[in-house]
PDB file of C-alpha atoms in Angstrom:
ATOM      1  CA  UNK A  22      17.660   8.124  -5.007  1.00 95.00           C
ATOM      2  CA  UNK A  23      15.783   9.275  -1.939  1.00 98.00           C
ATOM      3  CA  UNK A  24      12.705   7.311  -0.689  1.00 98.00           C
ATOM      4  CA  UNK A  25      10.210   9.469  -2.634  1.00 98.00           C
ATOM      5  CA  UNK A  26      12.178   9.059  -5.858  1.00 98.00           C
ATOM      6  CA  UNK A  27      12.294   5.275  -5.423  1.00 98.00           C
ATOM      7  CA  UNK A  28       8.549   5.147  -4.733  1.00 98.00           C
ATOM      8  CA  UNK A  29       7.872   7.335  -7.795  1.00 98.00           C
ATOM      9  CA  UNK A  30      10.136   5.100  -9.894  1.00 98.00           C
ATOM     10  CA  UNK A  31       8.138   2.051  -8.809  1.00 98.00           C
ATOM     11  CA  UNK A  32       4.780   3.786  -9.284  1.00 98.00           C
ATOM     12  CA  UNK A  33       5.657   4.730 -12.870  1.00 98.00           C
ATOM     13  CA  UNK A  34       5.932   0.996 -13.665  1.00 97.00           C
ATOM     14  CA  UNK A  35       2.966  -0.086 -11.505  1.00 98.00           C
ATOM     15  CA  UNK A  36       0.002   0.028 -13.867  1.00 98.00           C
ATOM     16  CA  UNK A  37      -2.336  -1.601 -11.359  1.00 98.00           C
ATOM     17  CA  UNK A  38      -1.698   1.079  -8.724  1.00 98.00           C
ATOM     18  CA  UNK A  39      -2.172   3.664 -11.461  1.00 98.00           C
ATOM     19  CA  UNK A  40      -5.517   2.042 -12.416  1.00 97.00           C
ATOM     20  CA  UNK A  41      -6.573   2.333  -8.766  1.00 98.00           C
ATOM     21  CA  UNK A  42      -5.795   6.096  -8.984  1.00 98.00           C
ATOM     22  CA  UNK A  43      -3.425   5.911  -6.025  1.00 98.00           C
ATOM     23  CA  UNK A  44      -1.803   9.172  -4.992  1.00 98.00           C
ATOM     24  CA  UNK A  45       1.257   9.314  -2.760  1.00 98.00           C
ATOM     25  CA  UNK A  46       0.688  11.764   0.054  1.00 98.00           C
ATOM     26  CA  UNK A  47       3.890  11.230   2.057  1.00 98.00           C
ATOM     27  CA  UNK A  48       6.927   9.014   1.623  1.00 98.00           C
ATOM     28  CA  UNK A  49       9.769   8.612   4.106  1.00 98.00           C
ATOM     29  CA  UNK A  50      12.260   5.799   4.628  1.00 98.00           C
ATOM     30  CA  UNK A  51      10.271   2.592   5.329  1.00 98.00           C
ATOM     31  CA  UNK A  52       7.008   4.583   5.487  1.00 98.00           C
ATOM     32  CA  UNK A  53       4.288   5.799   3.182  1.00 98.00           C
ATOM     33  CA  UNK A  54       0.847   7.365   3.234  1.00 98.00           C
ATOM     34  CA  UNK A  55      -1.235   6.867   0.093  1.00 98.00           C
ATOM     35  CA  UNK A  56      -4.771   7.744  -0.952  1.00 98.00           C
ATOM     36  CA  UNK A  57      -7.291   6.232  -3.373  1.00 98.00           C
ATOM     37  CA  UNK A  58     -10.801   7.239  -4.451  1.00 98.00           C
ATOM     38  CA  UNK A  59     -13.352   4.430  -4.537  1.00 98.00           C
ATOM     39  CA  UNK A  60     -14.758   4.102  -8.059  1.00 97.00           C
ATOM     40  CA  UNK A  61     -17.895   2.302  -9.256  1.00 98.00           C
ATOM     41  CA  UNK A  62     -15.854  -0.532 -10.789  1.00 97.00           C
ATOM     42  CA  UNK A  63     -14.426  -1.342  -7.310  1.00 98.00           C
ATOM     43  CA  UNK A  64     -17.867  -2.207  -5.892  1.00 98.00           C
ATOM     44  CA  UNK A  65     -19.042  -5.785  -5.322  1.00 98.00           C
ATOM     45  CA  UNK A  66     -22.514  -7.368  -5.496  1.00 98.00           C
ATOM     46  CA  UNK A  67     -23.360  -6.135  -1.986  1.00 98.00           C
ATOM     47  CA  UNK A  68     -22.698  -2.526  -3.039  1.00 98.00           C
ATOM     48  CA  UNK A  69     -19.557  -2.284  -0.911  1.00 98.00           C
ATOM     49  CA  UNK A  70     -15.869  -2.122  -1.819  1.00 98.00           C
ATOM     50  CA  UNK A  71     -14.601  -5.505  -2.995  1.00 98.00           C
ATOM     51  CA  UNK A  72     -12.251  -6.995  -0.414  1.00 98.00           C
ATOM     52  CA  UNK A  73      -9.659  -7.644  -3.104  1.00 98.00           C
ATOM     53  CA  UNK A  74      -9.505  -3.922  -3.852  1.00 98.00           C
ATOM     54  CA  UNK A  75      -8.908  -3.098  -0.192  1.00 98.00           C
ATOM     55  CA  UNK A  76      -6.249  -5.834   0.012  1.00 98.00           C
ATOM     56  CA  UNK A  77      -4.562  -4.611  -3.180  1.00 98.00           C
ATOM     57  CA  UNK A  78      -4.528  -1.041  -1.872  1.00 98.00           C
ATOM     58  CA  UNK A  79      -2.819  -2.180   1.334  1.00 98.00           C
ATOM     59  CA  UNK A  80      -0.402  -4.294  -0.713  1.00 98.00           C
ATOM     60  CA  UNK A  81       0.584  -1.214  -2.727  1.00 98.00           C
ATOM     61  CA  UNK A  82       1.266   0.673   0.512  1.00 98.00           C
ATOM     62  CA  UNK A  83       3.415  -2.258   1.640  1.00 98.00           C
ATOM     63  CA  UNK A  84       5.359  -2.187  -1.628  1.00 98.00           C
ATOM     64  CA  UNK A  85       5.991   1.575  -1.609  1.00 98.00           C
ATOM     65  CA  UNK A  86       7.113   1.582   2.036  1.00 98.00           C
ATOM     66  CA  UNK A  87       9.203  -1.603   2.068  1.00 98.00           C
ATOM     67  CA  UNK A  88      11.129  -0.852  -1.141  1.00 98.00           C
ATOM     68  CA  UNK A  89      11.710   2.880  -0.851  1.00 98.00           C
ATOM     69  CA  UNK A  90      15.246   2.534   0.517  1.00 98.00           C
ATOM     70  CA  UNK A  91      16.154   1.136  -2.909  1.00 98.00           C
ATOM     71  CA  UNK A  92      16.617  -2.432  -1.640  1.00 98.00           C
ATOM     72  CA  UNK A  93      14.007  -4.723  -3.199  1.00 98.00           C
ATOM     73  CA  UNK A  94      11.590  -6.632  -0.981  1.00 98.00           C
ATOM     74  CA  UNK A  95       8.629  -8.842  -1.888  1.00 98.00           C
ATOM     75  CA  UNK A  96       5.579  -9.848   0.127  1.00 98.00           C
ATOM     76  CA  UNK A  97       6.095 -13.056   2.074  1.00 98.00           C
ATOM     77  CA  UNK A  98       2.913 -13.104   4.156  1.00 98.00           C
ATOM     78  CA  UNK A  99      -0.028 -10.726   4.486  1.00 98.00           C
ATOM     79  CA  UNK A 100      -3.012 -10.736   6.828  1.00 98.00           C
ATOM     80  CA  UNK A 101      -6.000  -8.404   6.618  1.00 98.00           C
ATOM     81  CA  UNK A 102      -8.903  -7.745   8.953  1.00 98.00           C
ATOM     82  CA  UNK A 103     -11.841  -5.883   7.464  1.00 98.00           C
ATOM     83  CA  UNK A 104     -13.515  -3.657  10.070  1.00 98.00           C
ATOM     84  CA  UNK A 105     -15.939  -1.482   8.068  1.00 98.00           C
ATOM     85  CA  UNK A 106     -17.399  -1.677   4.580  1.00 98.00           C
ATOM     86  CA  UNK A 107     -16.384   1.003   2.132  1.00 98.00           C
ATOM     87  CA  UNK A 108     -18.776   2.578  -0.360  1.00 98.00           C
ATOM     88  CA  UNK A 109     -18.573   4.177  -3.781  1.00 98.00           C
ATOM     89  CA  UNK A 110     -17.380   7.757  -3.401  1.00 98.00           C
ATOM     90  CA  UNK A 111     -15.263   7.042  -0.327  1.00 98.00           C
ATOM     91  CA  UNK A 112     -11.612   8.080  -0.258  1.00 98.00           C
ATOM     92  CA  UNK A 113      -9.340   5.483   1.324  1.00 99.00           C
ATOM     93  CA  UNK A 114      -5.988   6.264   2.943  1.00 98.00           C
ATOM     94  CA  UNK A 115      -3.366   3.658   3.794  1.00 99.00           C
ATOM     95  CA  UNK A 116      -0.541   4.381   6.203  1.00 99.00           C
ATOM     96  CA  UNK A 117       2.292   1.853   6.252  1.00 98.00           C
ATOM     97  CA  UNK A 118       4.662   1.838   9.230  1.00 98.00           C
ATOM     98  CA  UNK A 119       7.703  -0.396   9.772  1.00 98.00           C
ATOM     99  CA  UNK A 120       7.370  -2.315  13.055  1.00 98.00           C
ATOM    100  CA  UNK A 121      10.193  -4.885  12.820  1.00 98.00           C
ATOM    101  CA  UNK A 122      13.313  -5.099  10.660  1.00 98.00           C
ATOM    102  CA  UNK A 123      15.834  -7.919  10.324  1.00 98.00           C
ATOM    103  CA  UNK A 124      18.581  -8.730   7.857  1.00 97.00           C
ATOM    104  CA  UNK A 125      16.221 -10.661   5.515  1.00 98.00           C
ATOM    105  CA  UNK A 126      12.663  -9.733   6.554  1.00 98.00           C
ATOM    106  CA  UNK A 127      10.603  -6.795   7.758  1.00 98.00           C
ATOM    107  CA  UNK A 128       7.079  -6.407   9.148  1.00 99.00           C
ATOM    108  CA  UNK A 129       4.787  -3.462   8.403  1.00 99.00           C
ATOM    109  CA  UNK A 130       1.496  -2.398   9.976  1.00 98.00           C
ATOM    110  CA  UNK A 131      -0.894  -0.824   7.495  1.00 99.00           C
ATOM    111  CA  UNK A 132      -4.020   0.996   8.595  1.00 98.00           C
ATOM    112  CA  UNK A 133      -6.689   1.799   6.010  1.00 98.00           C
ATOM    113  CA  UNK A 134      -9.152   4.560   6.853  1.00 99.00           C
ATOM    114  CA  UNK A 135     -11.842   6.449   4.960  1.00 98.00           C
ATOM    115  CA  UNK A 136     -12.358  10.195   4.571  1.00 98.00           C
ATOM    116  CA  UNK A 137     -13.987  10.289   8.031  1.00 98.00           C
ATOM    117  CA  UNK A 138     -10.908   8.639   9.642  1.00 98.00           C
ATOM    118  CA  UNK A 139     -12.972   5.482  10.277  1.00 98.00           C
ATOM    119  CA  UNK A 140     -10.945   2.269  10.270  1.00 98.00           C
ATOM    120  CA  UNK A 141     -11.763   0.229   7.153  1.00 98.00           C
ATOM    121  CA  UNK A 142      -9.114  -2.478   7.530  1.00 98.00           C
ATOM    122  CA  UNK A 143      -5.942  -3.446   9.386  1.00 98.00           C
ATOM    123  CA  UNK A 144      -3.250  -5.183   7.333  1.00 98.00           C
ATOM    124  CA  UNK A 145       0.017  -6.715   8.502  1.00 99.00           C
ATOM    125  CA  UNK A 146       2.583  -7.513   5.826  1.00 98.00           C
ATOM    126  CA  UNK A 147       5.858  -9.378   6.088  1.00 98.00           C
ATOM    127  CA  UNK A 148       8.389  -8.852   3.313  1.00 98.00           C
ATOM    128  CA  UNK A 149      11.450 -10.803   2.239  1.00 98.00           C
ATOM    129  CA  UNK A 150      14.503  -8.822   1.172  1.00 98.00           C
ATOM    130  CA  UNK A 151      15.700 -10.414  -2.081  1.00 98.00           C
ATOM    131  CA  UNK A 152      19.223  -8.955  -2.134  1.00 98.00           C
ATOM    132  CA  UNK A 153      18.749  -6.801  -5.253  1.00 98.00           C
ATOM    133  CA  UNK A 154      18.152  -3.127  -5.918  1.00 98.00           C
ATOM    134  CA  UNK A 155      14.724  -1.943  -7.069  1.00 98.00           C
ATOM    135  CA  UNK A 156      16.333  -0.427 -10.159  1.00 97.00           C
ATOM    136  CA  UNK A 157      17.869  -3.814 -11.109  1.00 96.00           C
ATOM    137  CA  UNK A 158      14.465  -5.442 -11.601  1.00 95.00           C
TER     138      UNK A 158
END
């Protein structure tokens, strides 16, 4: 399978990413660009996007980029910095780029922006390569 086919295979089993209405814009080896509309049920008590939603969106980008070679990887450590509050009606984009790759781990930078290309959050994720194929899980 090519990277897009692997990402689609994963997405078809990822009911949470489906609930978030994630759309894959571009998928290449160890890279992805995804998009998500902000719905009313993603808003917190301060009328902004719940931080957990933003984190989960970045985590999905990490999953689709770090597994799309077909070799399974799981999150080992993730750090997020929130830079701007999102609002209902926004459209978030997450771009995940591989920045370091070793035999057992890899590090990805994920930038989340809104429809105005304003930075919403910066996420760094480290994954652990578990030694299995995505299709074996």
